[in-house]
Structures are given as structure tokens and as C-alpha cells.
Short mmCIF file of C-alpha atoms and ligand atoms in Angstrom, two decimals:
data_model
loop_
_atom_site.label_atom_id
_atom_site.label_comp_id
_atom_site.label_asym_id
_atom_site.label_seq_id
_atom_site.Cartn_x
_atom_site.Cartn_y
_atom_site.Cartn_z
CA MET A 1 32.52 -94.54 224.88
CA PHE A 2 29.49 -92.67 226.32
CA THR A 3 26.60 -94.24 224.49
CA GLU A 4 24.00 -92.49 226.60
CA THR A 5 24.06 -90.01 229.44
CA THR A 6 21.67 -88.46 231.91
CA LEU A 7 21.75 -84.76 232.63
CA VAL A 8 21.34 -84.40 236.40
CA ILE A 9 19.98 -81.08 237.65
CA ASN A 10 20.05 -79.93 241.27
CA CYS A 11 18.41 -76.55 241.48
CA GLY A 12 18.70 -74.35 244.59
CA SER A 13 17.11 -70.95 245.20
CA SER A 14 20.03 -69.07 243.58
CA SER A 15 22.13 -71.90 242.18
CA LEU A 16 21.94 -74.69 239.68
CA LYS A 17 24.30 -77.69 239.77
CA PHE A 18 24.49 -79.90 236.72
CA SER A 19 26.29 -83.11 235.75
CA LEU A 20 26.24 -85.15 232.61
CA ILE A 21 26.68 -88.72 233.80
CA CYS A 22 26.80 -92.20 232.35
CA PRO A 23 24.14 -94.03 234.43
CA GLN A 24 25.88 -97.41 234.14
CA THR A 25 29.38 -96.41 235.24
CA GLY A 26 28.89 -93.12 237.08
CA GLU A 27 31.51 -91.55 234.83
CA THR A 28 31.02 -87.78 234.61
CA LEU A 29 31.39 -86.20 231.19
CA LEU A 30 30.75 -82.60 232.17
CA ASN A 31 29.72 -80.98 235.42
CA GLY A 32 29.40 -77.53 236.87
CA LEU A 33 27.55 -74.92 238.80
CA ALA A 34 25.69 -71.70 238.04
CA GLU A 35 25.58 -69.51 241.13
CA CYS A 36 24.45 -66.11 242.45
CA LEU A 37 21.54 -66.46 240.02
CA SER A 38 19.53 -63.62 241.46
CA SER A 39 22.34 -61.03 241.30
CA ASN A 40 24.55 -59.45 238.67
CA ASP A 41 27.45 -61.56 239.99
CA ALA A 42 25.79 -64.57 238.34
CA THR A 43 28.41 -66.93 236.92
CA LEU A 44 28.51 -70.38 235.43
CA SER A 45 31.56 -72.60 235.80
CA TYR A 46 32.01 -76.09 234.45
CA THR A 47 34.59 -78.82 233.99
CA PHE A 48 34.92 -80.73 230.74
CA GLU A 49 37.86 -83.04 229.98
CA ASN A 50 39.72 -81.78 233.07
CA ASN A 51 39.45 -78.13 231.96
CA LYS A 52 37.63 -75.78 234.27
CA GLN A 53 36.01 -72.76 232.64
CA SER A 54 33.97 -69.92 234.00
CA GLN A 55 31.73 -67.34 232.38
CA PRO A 56 29.53 -64.50 233.62
CA LEU A 57 25.80 -64.89 232.96
CA LEU A 58 23.84 -62.10 231.29
CA ALA A 59 20.65 -60.42 232.50
CA PRO A 60 17.96 -61.34 233.38
CA PHE A 61 19.80 -63.21 236.13
CA ASN A 62 17.72 -66.34 236.57
CA HIS A 63 17.65 -70.12 236.19
CA GLN A 64 16.38 -70.00 232.59
CA VAL A 65 19.43 -67.97 231.56
CA ALA A 66 21.68 -70.50 233.31
CA ILE A 67 19.97 -73.40 231.50
CA ASN A 68 20.28 -71.57 228.16
CA ALA A 69 24.01 -71.06 228.81
CA LEU A 70 24.30 -74.76 229.70
CA VAL A 71 22.58 -75.73 226.43
CA ALA A 72 25.07 -73.57 224.49
CA ILE A 73 27.98 -75.28 226.29
CA LEU A 74 26.55 -78.74 225.60
CA LYS A 75 26.18 -77.81 221.90
CA GLN A 76 29.71 -76.40 221.77
CA HIS A 77 31.10 -79.73 223.02
CA HIS A 78 28.75 -81.81 220.79
CA LEU A 79 27.06 -83.39 223.81
CA VAL A 80 23.39 -82.58 223.26
CA ASP A 81 22.67 -85.72 221.23
CA LYS A 82 24.18 -87.95 223.91
CA ILE A 83 21.59 -86.90 226.50
CA THR A 84 18.74 -89.39 226.78
CA ALA A 85 16.99 -88.06 229.88
CA ILE A 86 17.05 -85.43 232.60
CA GLY A 87 17.03 -86.39 236.28
CA HIS A 88 16.05 -83.76 238.84
CA ARG A 89 16.94 -83.83 242.51
CA ILE A 90 13.73 -82.90 244.32
CA VAL A 91 14.10 -82.27 248.02
CA HIS A 92 10.62 -83.09 249.34
CA GLY A 93 8.43 -85.87 248.00
CA GLY A 94 6.22 -86.16 251.08
CA GLU A 95 4.53 -89.54 251.58
CA LYS A 96 3.41 -89.72 248.00
CA TYR A 97 6.77 -90.29 246.35
CA GLY A 98 8.78 -93.27 247.55
CA GLN A 99 10.15 -93.93 244.05
CA PRO A 100 11.59 -91.98 241.12
CA THR A 101 8.73 -90.53 239.10
CA ILE A 102 8.34 -89.32 235.52
CA ILE A 103 7.50 -85.62 235.64
CA THR A 104 4.04 -84.73 234.34
CA GLU A 105 1.80 -81.70 234.94
CA ALA A 106 0.17 -83.60 237.86
CA VAL A 107 3.58 -84.37 239.42
CA LYS A 108 4.59 -80.70 239.14
CA THR A 109 1.38 -79.72 240.93
CA GLU A 110 2.21 -82.17 243.74
CA ILE A 111 5.80 -80.87 244.03
CA ASP A 112 4.33 -77.38 244.28
CA LYS A 113 1.90 -78.48 247.04
CA LEU A 114 4.80 -80.06 248.92
CA ALA A 115 6.53 -76.66 248.95
CA GLN A 116 4.55 -76.10 252.18
CA LEU A 117 6.93 -78.61 253.79
CA ALA A 118 10.09 -77.40 251.99
CA PRO A 119 9.56 -73.72 251.21
CA LEU A 120 13.24 -73.07 250.45
CA HIS A 121 13.76 -76.07 248.21
CA ASN A 122 10.75 -77.35 246.27
CA PRO A 123 9.95 -74.02 244.53
CA ALA A 124 13.57 -73.83 243.31
CA ASN A 125 13.41 -77.46 242.15
CA LEU A 126 10.27 -76.62 240.14
CA ILE A 127 11.98 -73.67 238.48
CA GLY A 128 14.73 -76.07 237.35
CA ILE A 129 12.12 -78.45 235.90
CA GLN A 130 10.37 -75.66 234.02
CA ALA A 131 13.62 -74.26 232.63
CA CYS A 132 14.64 -77.75 231.42
CA GLU A 133 11.23 -78.36 229.86
CA GLN A 134 11.71 -75.23 227.77
CA ALA A 135 15.24 -76.09 226.73
CA PHE A 136 14.95 -79.86 226.24
CA LYS A 137 11.40 -80.30 224.93
CA HIS A 138 12.14 -83.74 223.45
CA LEU A 139 13.65 -85.34 226.59
CA PRO A 140 11.86 -87.21 229.38
CA GLN A 141 12.34 -85.73 232.84
CA VAL A 142 12.38 -87.75 236.05
CA ALA A 143 12.11 -86.56 239.66
CA VAL A 144 14.30 -88.31 242.23
CA PHE A 145 13.26 -87.37 245.77
CA ASP A 146 15.64 -86.81 248.69
CA THR A 147 12.98 -88.11 251.07
CA ALA A 148 12.18 -91.30 249.11
CA PHE A 149 14.72 -93.68 250.69
CA HIS A 150 13.28 -92.99 254.15
CA GLN A 151 9.72 -93.94 253.20
CA THR A 152 10.43 -97.44 254.57
CA MET A 153 10.68 -96.14 258.18
CA PRO A 154 8.13 -97.66 260.58
CA ALA A 155 5.50 -95.37 262.14
CA LYS A 156 7.28 -95.50 265.53
CA ALA A 157 10.24 -93.76 263.87
CA TYR A 158 8.35 -91.11 261.92
CA ILE A 159 5.39 -90.11 264.12
CA TYR A 160 6.13 -87.29 266.58
CA GLY A 161 4.73 -87.31 270.12
CA LEU A 162 2.17 -84.67 269.10
CA PRO A 163 -1.61 -84.81 268.62
CA TYR A 164 -2.07 -87.44 265.90
CA LYS A 165 -4.35 -85.23 263.83
CA LEU A 166 -1.37 -82.99 262.99
CA TYR A 167 -0.03 -85.96 261.07
CA GLN A 168 -3.40 -86.97 259.60
CA GLU A 169 -4.49 -83.49 258.56
CA HIS A 170 -1.23 -81.69 257.89
CA GLY A 171 1.40 -84.38 257.20
CA ILE A 172 3.51 -83.35 260.20
CA ARG A 173 5.92 -86.27 260.63
CA ARG A 174 9.58 -87.15 260.17
CA TYR A 175 10.47 -87.42 256.47
CA GLY A 176 14.28 -87.39 256.55
CA PHE A 177 16.60 -86.11 253.82
CA HIS A 178 19.94 -87.00 252.13
CA GLY A 179 18.13 -90.20 251.04
CA THR A 180 20.06 -90.66 247.79
CA SER A 181 23.36 -90.30 249.66
CA HIS A 182 22.49 -92.83 252.39
CA TYR A 183 21.21 -95.24 249.72
CA PHE A 184 24.37 -94.85 247.63
CA VAL A 185 26.87 -95.42 250.44
CA ALA A 186 24.87 -98.38 251.77
CA LYS A 187 24.96 -99.99 248.32
CA GLN A 188 28.70 -99.34 248.01
CA ALA A 189 29.35 -100.72 251.51
CA ALA A 190 27.34 -103.86 250.69
CA SER A 191 29.52 -104.48 247.69
CA LEU A 192 32.70 -103.78 249.70
CA ILE A 193 31.75 -106.34 252.36
CA ASN A 194 30.52 -108.70 249.67
CA LYS A 195 26.98 -109.17 250.99
CA PRO A 196 23.61 -108.67 249.27
CA ILE A 197 22.26 -105.22 250.21
CA ASP A 198 19.04 -106.72 251.59
CA GLU A 199 21.08 -108.60 254.21
CA CYS A 200 23.10 -105.55 255.27
CA ASN A 201 22.69 -103.49 258.46
CA PHE A 202 24.46 -100.16 258.66
CA ILE A 203 24.38 -96.83 260.40
CA SER A 204 25.45 -94.16 257.91
CA ALA A 205 26.57 -90.67 258.88
CA HIS A 206 26.29 -88.08 256.10
CA LEU A 207 28.33 -85.18 257.49
CA GLY A 208 28.52 -82.07 255.30
CA ASN A 209 27.13 -78.58 255.89
CA GLY A 210 23.90 -80.45 256.57
CA CYS A 211 24.28 -83.66 258.58
CA SER A 212 22.12 -86.72 259.04
CA ILE A 213 22.46 -90.17 260.52
CA THR A 214 20.42 -93.11 259.18
CA ALA A 215 19.89 -96.65 260.45
CA ILE A 216 19.63 -99.13 257.58
CA LYS A 217 18.12 -102.55 258.30
CA ASN A 218 18.30 -105.21 255.58
CA GLY A 219 19.13 -102.45 253.09
CA LYS A 220 16.18 -100.21 254.04
CA SER A 221 16.04 -96.98 256.03
CA VAL A 222 14.37 -97.59 259.40
CA GLU A 223 15.38 -94.42 261.26
CA THR A 224 16.93 -91.09 260.38
CA SER A 225 17.86 -87.96 262.28
CA LEU A 226 16.48 -85.17 260.05
CA GLY A 227 12.78 -84.61 260.56
CA LEU A 228 9.89 -82.68 259.07
CA THR A 229 12.58 -80.25 257.91
CA PRO A 230 16.38 -80.51 257.73
CA LEU A 231 16.76 -78.83 261.15
CA GLU A 232 16.32 -81.79 263.50
CA GLY A 233 18.93 -84.24 264.74
CA VAL A 234 22.66 -83.72 265.15
CA MET A 235 24.26 -80.27 265.25
CA MET A 236 25.31 -79.02 261.78
CA GLY A 237 27.35 -76.21 260.18
CA THR A 238 24.85 -73.43 260.91
CA ARG A 239 21.80 -75.43 262.08
CA SER A 240 21.18 -76.18 265.73
CA GLY A 241 19.88 -79.75 265.42
CA ASP A 242 17.83 -80.92 268.43
CA ILE A 243 17.05 -78.37 271.13
CA ASP A 244 14.41 -78.19 273.84
CA PRO A 245 11.40 -76.80 271.86
CA SER A 246 10.60 -74.53 274.82
CA ILE A 247 13.71 -72.50 274.03
CA VAL A 248 11.72 -71.06 271.12
CA PHE A 249 8.96 -69.82 273.46
CA HIS A 250 11.52 -68.47 275.89
CA LEU A 251 13.21 -66.50 273.10
CA VAL A 252 9.88 -65.12 271.84
CA ASP A 253 8.03 -64.53 275.13
CA GLN A 254 10.88 -63.52 277.45
CA LEU A 255 13.59 -62.15 275.17
CA GLY A 256 11.50 -60.42 272.50
CA TYR A 257 12.66 -62.36 269.43
CA SER A 258 10.29 -62.55 266.47
CA ALA A 259 9.42 -65.96 264.99
CA GLU A 260 11.38 -64.95 261.89
CA GLN A 261 14.48 -64.13 263.96
CA VAL A 262 14.30 -67.47 265.77
CA ASN A 263 13.94 -69.28 262.45
CA GLN A 264 16.98 -67.45 261.08
CA MET A 265 18.97 -68.15 264.24
CA LEU A 266 18.21 -71.87 264.33
CA ASN A 267 18.94 -72.39 260.63
CA LYS A 268 21.73 -69.94 259.84
CA GLU A 269 23.41 -68.75 263.03
CA SER A 270 23.66 -71.87 265.18
CA GLY A 271 25.59 -75.14 264.99
CA LEU A 272 29.38 -75.07 264.53
CA LEU A 273 29.18 -71.38 263.63
CA GLY A 274 27.01 -70.34 266.56
CA VAL A 275 28.96 -72.23 269.22
CA SER A 276 32.47 -71.42 267.93
CA GLN A 277 31.61 -67.80 267.03
CA LEU A 278 34.22 -68.34 264.35
CA SER A 279 33.11 -70.44 261.37
CA ASN A 280 30.68 -73.07 260.12
CA ASP A 281 33.54 -74.73 258.26
CA CYS A 282 34.88 -77.85 259.95
CA ARG A 283 38.33 -77.48 258.36
CA ALA A 284 38.68 -73.90 259.65
CA LEU A 285 37.64 -74.99 263.16
CA GLU A 286 40.12 -77.87 263.23
CA ARG A 287 42.86 -75.45 262.21
CA ALA A 288 41.84 -72.88 264.83
CA MET A 289 41.76 -75.56 267.53
CA VAL A 290 45.21 -76.95 266.66
CA GLU A 291 47.04 -73.75 265.71
CA ASP A 292 45.42 -71.15 268.01
CA ASN A 293 44.03 -73.35 270.78
CA HIS A 294 40.71 -71.58 270.06
CA PRO A 295 38.31 -72.57 272.89
CA GLY A 296 35.14 -71.92 270.83
CA ALA A 297 36.38 -74.11 267.99
CA LYS A 298 37.21 -76.90 270.43
CA LEU A 299 33.83 -76.72 272.16
CA ALA A 300 31.95 -76.66 268.84
CA LEU A 301 33.83 -79.72 267.56
CA ASP A 302 33.38 -81.53 270.90
CA ILE A 303 29.62 -81.00 270.78
CA PHE A 304 29.47 -81.91 267.07
CA CYS A 305 31.29 -85.25 267.54
CA TYR A 306 29.54 -86.15 270.80
CA ARG A 307 26.09 -85.62 269.31
CA ILE A 308 26.93 -87.73 266.28
CA ALA A 309 28.22 -90.53 268.53
CA LYS A 310 25.15 -90.24 270.78
CA THR A 311 22.80 -90.46 267.80
CA ILE A 312 24.63 -93.46 266.32
CA ALA A 313 24.45 -95.24 269.70
CA SER A 314 20.73 -94.49 270.03
CA PHE A 315 20.04 -95.76 266.49
CA THR A 316 21.22 -99.24 267.48
CA ALA A 317 17.75 -99.53 269.05
CA SER A 318 16.40 -99.84 265.48
CA LEU A 319 18.71 -102.71 264.54
CA THR A 320 19.42 -106.27 265.64
CA LYS A 321 22.77 -106.48 263.82
CA LEU A 322 25.31 -103.89 262.75
CA ASP A 323 27.71 -104.68 259.91
CA ALA A 324 29.36 -101.26 259.86
CA ILE A 325 29.21 -97.56 260.52
CA ILE A 326 29.67 -95.52 257.34
CA PHE A 327 31.05 -91.97 257.13
CA THR A 328 30.35 -89.79 254.09
CA GLY A 329 29.84 -86.12 253.06
CA GLY A 330 32.56 -83.43 253.05
CA ILE A 331 33.37 -83.89 256.75
CA GLY A 332 32.76 -87.65 256.92
CA GLU A 333 34.98 -88.26 253.90
CA ASN A 334 37.81 -85.92 254.89
CA SER A 335 38.03 -85.27 258.61
CA ALA A 336 40.09 -87.95 260.35
CA PHE A 337 39.70 -85.91 263.55
CA VAL A 338 35.87 -86.02 263.53
CA ARG A 339 35.80 -89.73 262.70
CA GLU A 340 38.26 -90.55 265.48
CA GLN A 341 36.34 -88.46 268.01
CA VAL A 342 33.03 -90.07 267.06
CA LEU A 343 34.29 -93.65 267.08
CA SER A 344 36.28 -93.27 270.31
CA GLN A 345 32.96 -92.49 272.04
CA LEU A 346 31.47 -95.70 270.69
CA SER A 347 33.81 -98.20 272.34
CA LEU A 348 30.80 -99.98 273.90
CA LEU A 349 29.76 -100.82 270.33
CA GLY A 350 33.18 -102.42 269.82
CA MET A 351 34.63 -99.60 267.70
CA LYS A 352 38.44 -99.33 267.59
CA VAL A 353 39.96 -96.85 265.16
CA ASP A 354 43.07 -97.79 263.22
CA ALA A 355 44.91 -94.45 263.42
CA ASP A 356 46.96 -94.92 260.25
CA LYS A 357 44.06 -96.10 258.12
CA ASN A 358 41.89 -93.30 259.47
CA LEU A 359 44.47 -90.65 258.58
CA ALA A 360 44.95 -92.13 255.13
CA ALA A 361 41.21 -92.27 254.28
CA ARG A 362 40.27 -89.13 252.38
CA PHE A 363 40.09 -87.43 249.01
CA GLY A 364 37.52 -89.48 247.25
CA GLN A 365 38.59 -92.98 248.25
CA SER A 366 36.68 -95.68 250.12
CA GLY A 367 38.45 -97.40 252.98
CA LYS A 368 37.97 -99.27 256.25
CA ILE A 369 39.29 -97.26 259.20
CA THR A 370 38.98 -99.73 262.07
CA THR A 371 41.33 -102.39 263.44
CA THR A 372 40.93 -106.09 262.62
CA ASN A 373 39.38 -106.85 266.06
CA SER A 374 36.91 -103.96 265.85
CA ARG A 375 33.40 -103.72 264.49
CA ALA A 376 33.84 -102.12 261.05
CA ALA A 377 33.67 -98.45 260.14
CA TRP A 378 34.09 -97.33 256.53
CA VAL A 379 34.67 -94.05 254.76
CA ILE A 380 32.71 -94.05 251.51
CA PRO A 381 32.56 -91.01 249.21
CA THR A 382 28.98 -90.23 248.27
CA ASN A 383 27.75 -89.68 244.72
CA GLU A 384 24.17 -88.47 244.72
CA GLU A 385 24.35 -87.46 241.07
CA TRP A 386 25.12 -91.02 240.01
CA VAL A 387 22.12 -92.34 241.95
CA ILE A 388 19.89 -89.77 240.24
CA ALA A 389 21.27 -90.70 236.80
CA GLU A 390 20.88 -94.42 237.48
CA GLN A 391 17.36 -94.16 238.92
CA THR A 392 16.27 -91.88 236.07
CA GLN A 393 17.40 -94.42 233.53
CA GLN A 394 15.86 -97.36 235.44
CA LYS A 395 12.54 -95.56 235.67
CA LEU A 396 12.49 -94.95 231.92
CA ILE A 397 13.34 -98.59 231.17
CA GLN A 398 10.43 -99.73 233.40
CA GLU A 399 7.94 -97.56 231.49
P1 ADP B 401 27.24 -79.75 251.53
O1 ADP B 401 26.38 -80.28 252.64
O2 ADP B 401 27.06 -78.29 251.29
O3 ADP B 401 27.24 -80.61 250.27
P2 ADP B 401 29.92 -80.83 251.88
O4 ADP B 401 29.50 -82.26 251.88
O5 ADP B 401 30.72 -80.33 250.72
O6 ADP B 401 28.72 -79.84 252.15
O7 ADP B 401 30.78 -80.60 253.25
C1 ADP B 401 31.29 -79.36 253.61
C2 ADP B 401 32.04 -79.52 254.91
O8 ADP B 401 33.12 -80.45 254.71
C3 ADP B 401 32.67 -78.23 255.42
O9 ADP B 401 32.42 -78.11 256.83
C4 ADP B 401 34.15 -78.46 255.18
O10 ADP B 401 34.96 -77.78 256.12
C5 ADP B 401 34.25 -79.96 255.39
N1 ADP B 401 35.52 -80.47 254.87
C6 ADP B 401 35.92 -80.55 253.58
N2 ADP B 401 37.21 -81.00 253.52
C7 ADP B 401 37.63 -81.18 254.81
C8 ADP B 401 38.83 -81.63 255.42
N3 ADP B 401 39.88 -81.96 254.71
N4 ADP B 401 38.87 -81.69 256.78
C9 ADP B 401 37.80 -81.35 257.53
N5 ADP B 401 36.64 -80.93 257.01
C10 ADP B 401 36.53 -80.84 255.67
#
């Protein structure tokens, strides 16, 4: 049944997600996660044929040990010979990488250089590449970049209102992230509305712990809310999103914060968590608002939904037509409340939520959630791993 599969690797600083996927169908043969890789709580769990298993990892607690454990699991289930390639999710590809790229020594050097722009992500991605090179010497490895889909943005969308030489000399510009997710849901939506992707115009909202909104014109990204780093744009689980940049100077100069403390605050202590003073988890906040009438939870969710609606409305400036708004990511796929709140603030765009359809749309299914006389909004579950598998295979066929 599975003639060939791609092993997709998504390596974080202390975690490693893996999926063995059929690039043609998106069917997943085995998937799992190794986590807490820098501590003695390191564990690896995986699902194969609907069975979930978990095992502790042995010292030294690192990515290589996790990859070695994965190889043993793949051997145990007779899967090693089915793997034809490895696809790596790489967070930052800068301006150089607008396409999937076969990993060579030169490409690794570039990914390392780009760590300046993604210090938390690119070094971890490189560790994953190196560990896979050791374990799967015979297999080609392909990098699929999270920034690539947004490389079609025009300069007016990606240049900041800063001295131009910061862009020329240091690459300071908007890059955008979640590219594989926005690309995937746009492609799915095109097929659902039965139109060629290069004639489709969407605004997609990827709402998870990290959130981004993207305007897609004739199938291509023309504007996105995340910027040089994944801190800009709408408010997120623990990230502030847009603020007045002078707040940083006020915190440092007047209130005695260090740059490091401000960085920590904006990335880890703000957003839904910071405002609610309760949780970064949308589900927990919805519960607290409904069951306990928690004012912080209500305010956090109000701000969250308003900012998403405001961003979607502003992104219509990049488009001349709008076929649909798309919701995806853990919140976008599952929270009927957030979708309703966002769309009800977009009535000037002709959005009318169908309450029943909106409540029914969740748990991994695609569905339209607007009334027949409304502009369309869809819920579409994302599948970044499938995109990585598919693009890895396509790249190898082209070579
Ligand atoms: P990540 O960005 O880490 O991949 P996810 O896409 O998994 O995150 O999204 C996580 C978010 O999705 C959390 O805020 C979680 O509360 C939210 N979420 C998941 N299921 C639901 C649900 N049924 N209702 C509301 N929010 C949900």
C-alpha cells in the first residue's frame, strides 16, 4: 500500500517531531514526538497502527539519541526500507530560499548564517539535519522553509519604515512564518471551491499558540502578519503581537527592565497569558469565561478576536477580490467562539456566520461556516507535514 514514504522531521530546541508520510496521499504511517531532550525526563512517544507507545530516552539526552531511538522503532516495524527521503522543516530561509532545497554542506552553512534571524529555531533545525545525516547516510535530505511561501510578497509589504540600509546590509525586513500551513489550506480551499489555485484570493488565519494572518492573491502570499521574527502581528498565546515600539524604551529607561527581561516578557509572558493572568490556552480561557465569568479571560479573548478581525480587514487592502476567509491551527480549527467573534466584527466584508455549521466544524474536518448569502469562511485543518513530504518528493523528482 505504501510504496514510498518521506520521513518528515521538525526539530525544536528540546523536541523532535517526526512523521512517516506518503507524499501522494498524505496518509501517515507512523508519527510521534521526542520531548524534554535536554533533561533526564526525555521521552519518545509514537503512534503506529493506532497504537500509542511511549519510552524513556537514555543519556546523553540529546537529538542524536532521539533519532537513534526512532531508527530502532522504524526497524522494529520494518519501515526503514520504505523511506525514500527525509524532509526537514526549517524555520528561516531568509531571502535566499523561496523553494524546497536539497541539503548540501553549502545549504547547511546558509541555514547556520540565518540563525542570526531565528536564534531559537535554525540551530535546532540544523541539529536535526546532522542527526539524520548520521542515521540515514543513504537518503537524500530536503529543507522546506517556513518563510518560503511569503517570498512572493511585494516590497511595500515587507520593507519596514526604517532606514533602508538596515534591509540592505542586515536583511531586516518582514519574512513571515507558517508558510507551509497557509500554502496547504489555500490549496485545499481552492479545491473545495473548485477553482484553480492561481485564480484564488483568500485571507487565511493560522491560529495556534503562534498566530498569523496571510493575504493570498492569485494563489500567492502578498501580505502576512508575522515579521522579521514570529513576534509581530496579532496577539498570540504568550506573545504580545504589535505594540508601540516605544514601550520597550519606556520599560528599559523608566522602569529598569533589562533587554533580556523585555524579550522574555514579549515572547513568553504576554498575549492571552499576560492579559488574562490565567492561561495561554484558548480552551482554558473559554471555560473560565463561561463557567467562572473570569474578567481577565474575557478581556484576553476580546482583544485576541478583535485584533484578528482588524488584521483581516486591513489585509483587504492587498486584494481586489476575496473568495473566502480560512481558519486553521488548533484554535482556528476548534474554537467556534473565536471564529464567531472574529467574523461578527467583519460584517462590512459581508460575513454572516451560520451558527449551526460553525458549532459543528471541528475535530479535523473541513467545512464552510457561513450562511448562503454571506461571503464564504471555511475551517480547514492544516497539515504542514504533508506539504513537507510532498515538496521533498517533488524536489527530488525535479533533480
Ligand atoms: P501550535 O502553534 O503549538 O502548533 P496548536 O495549533 O496545536 O498550537 O494550537 C494550540 C491552541 O489551540 C491552544 O490555545 C488550545 O487551547 C487551542 N485549542 C485546541 N482545541 C481547542 C478547542 N476545542 N477549543 C478552543 N481552543 C482549542
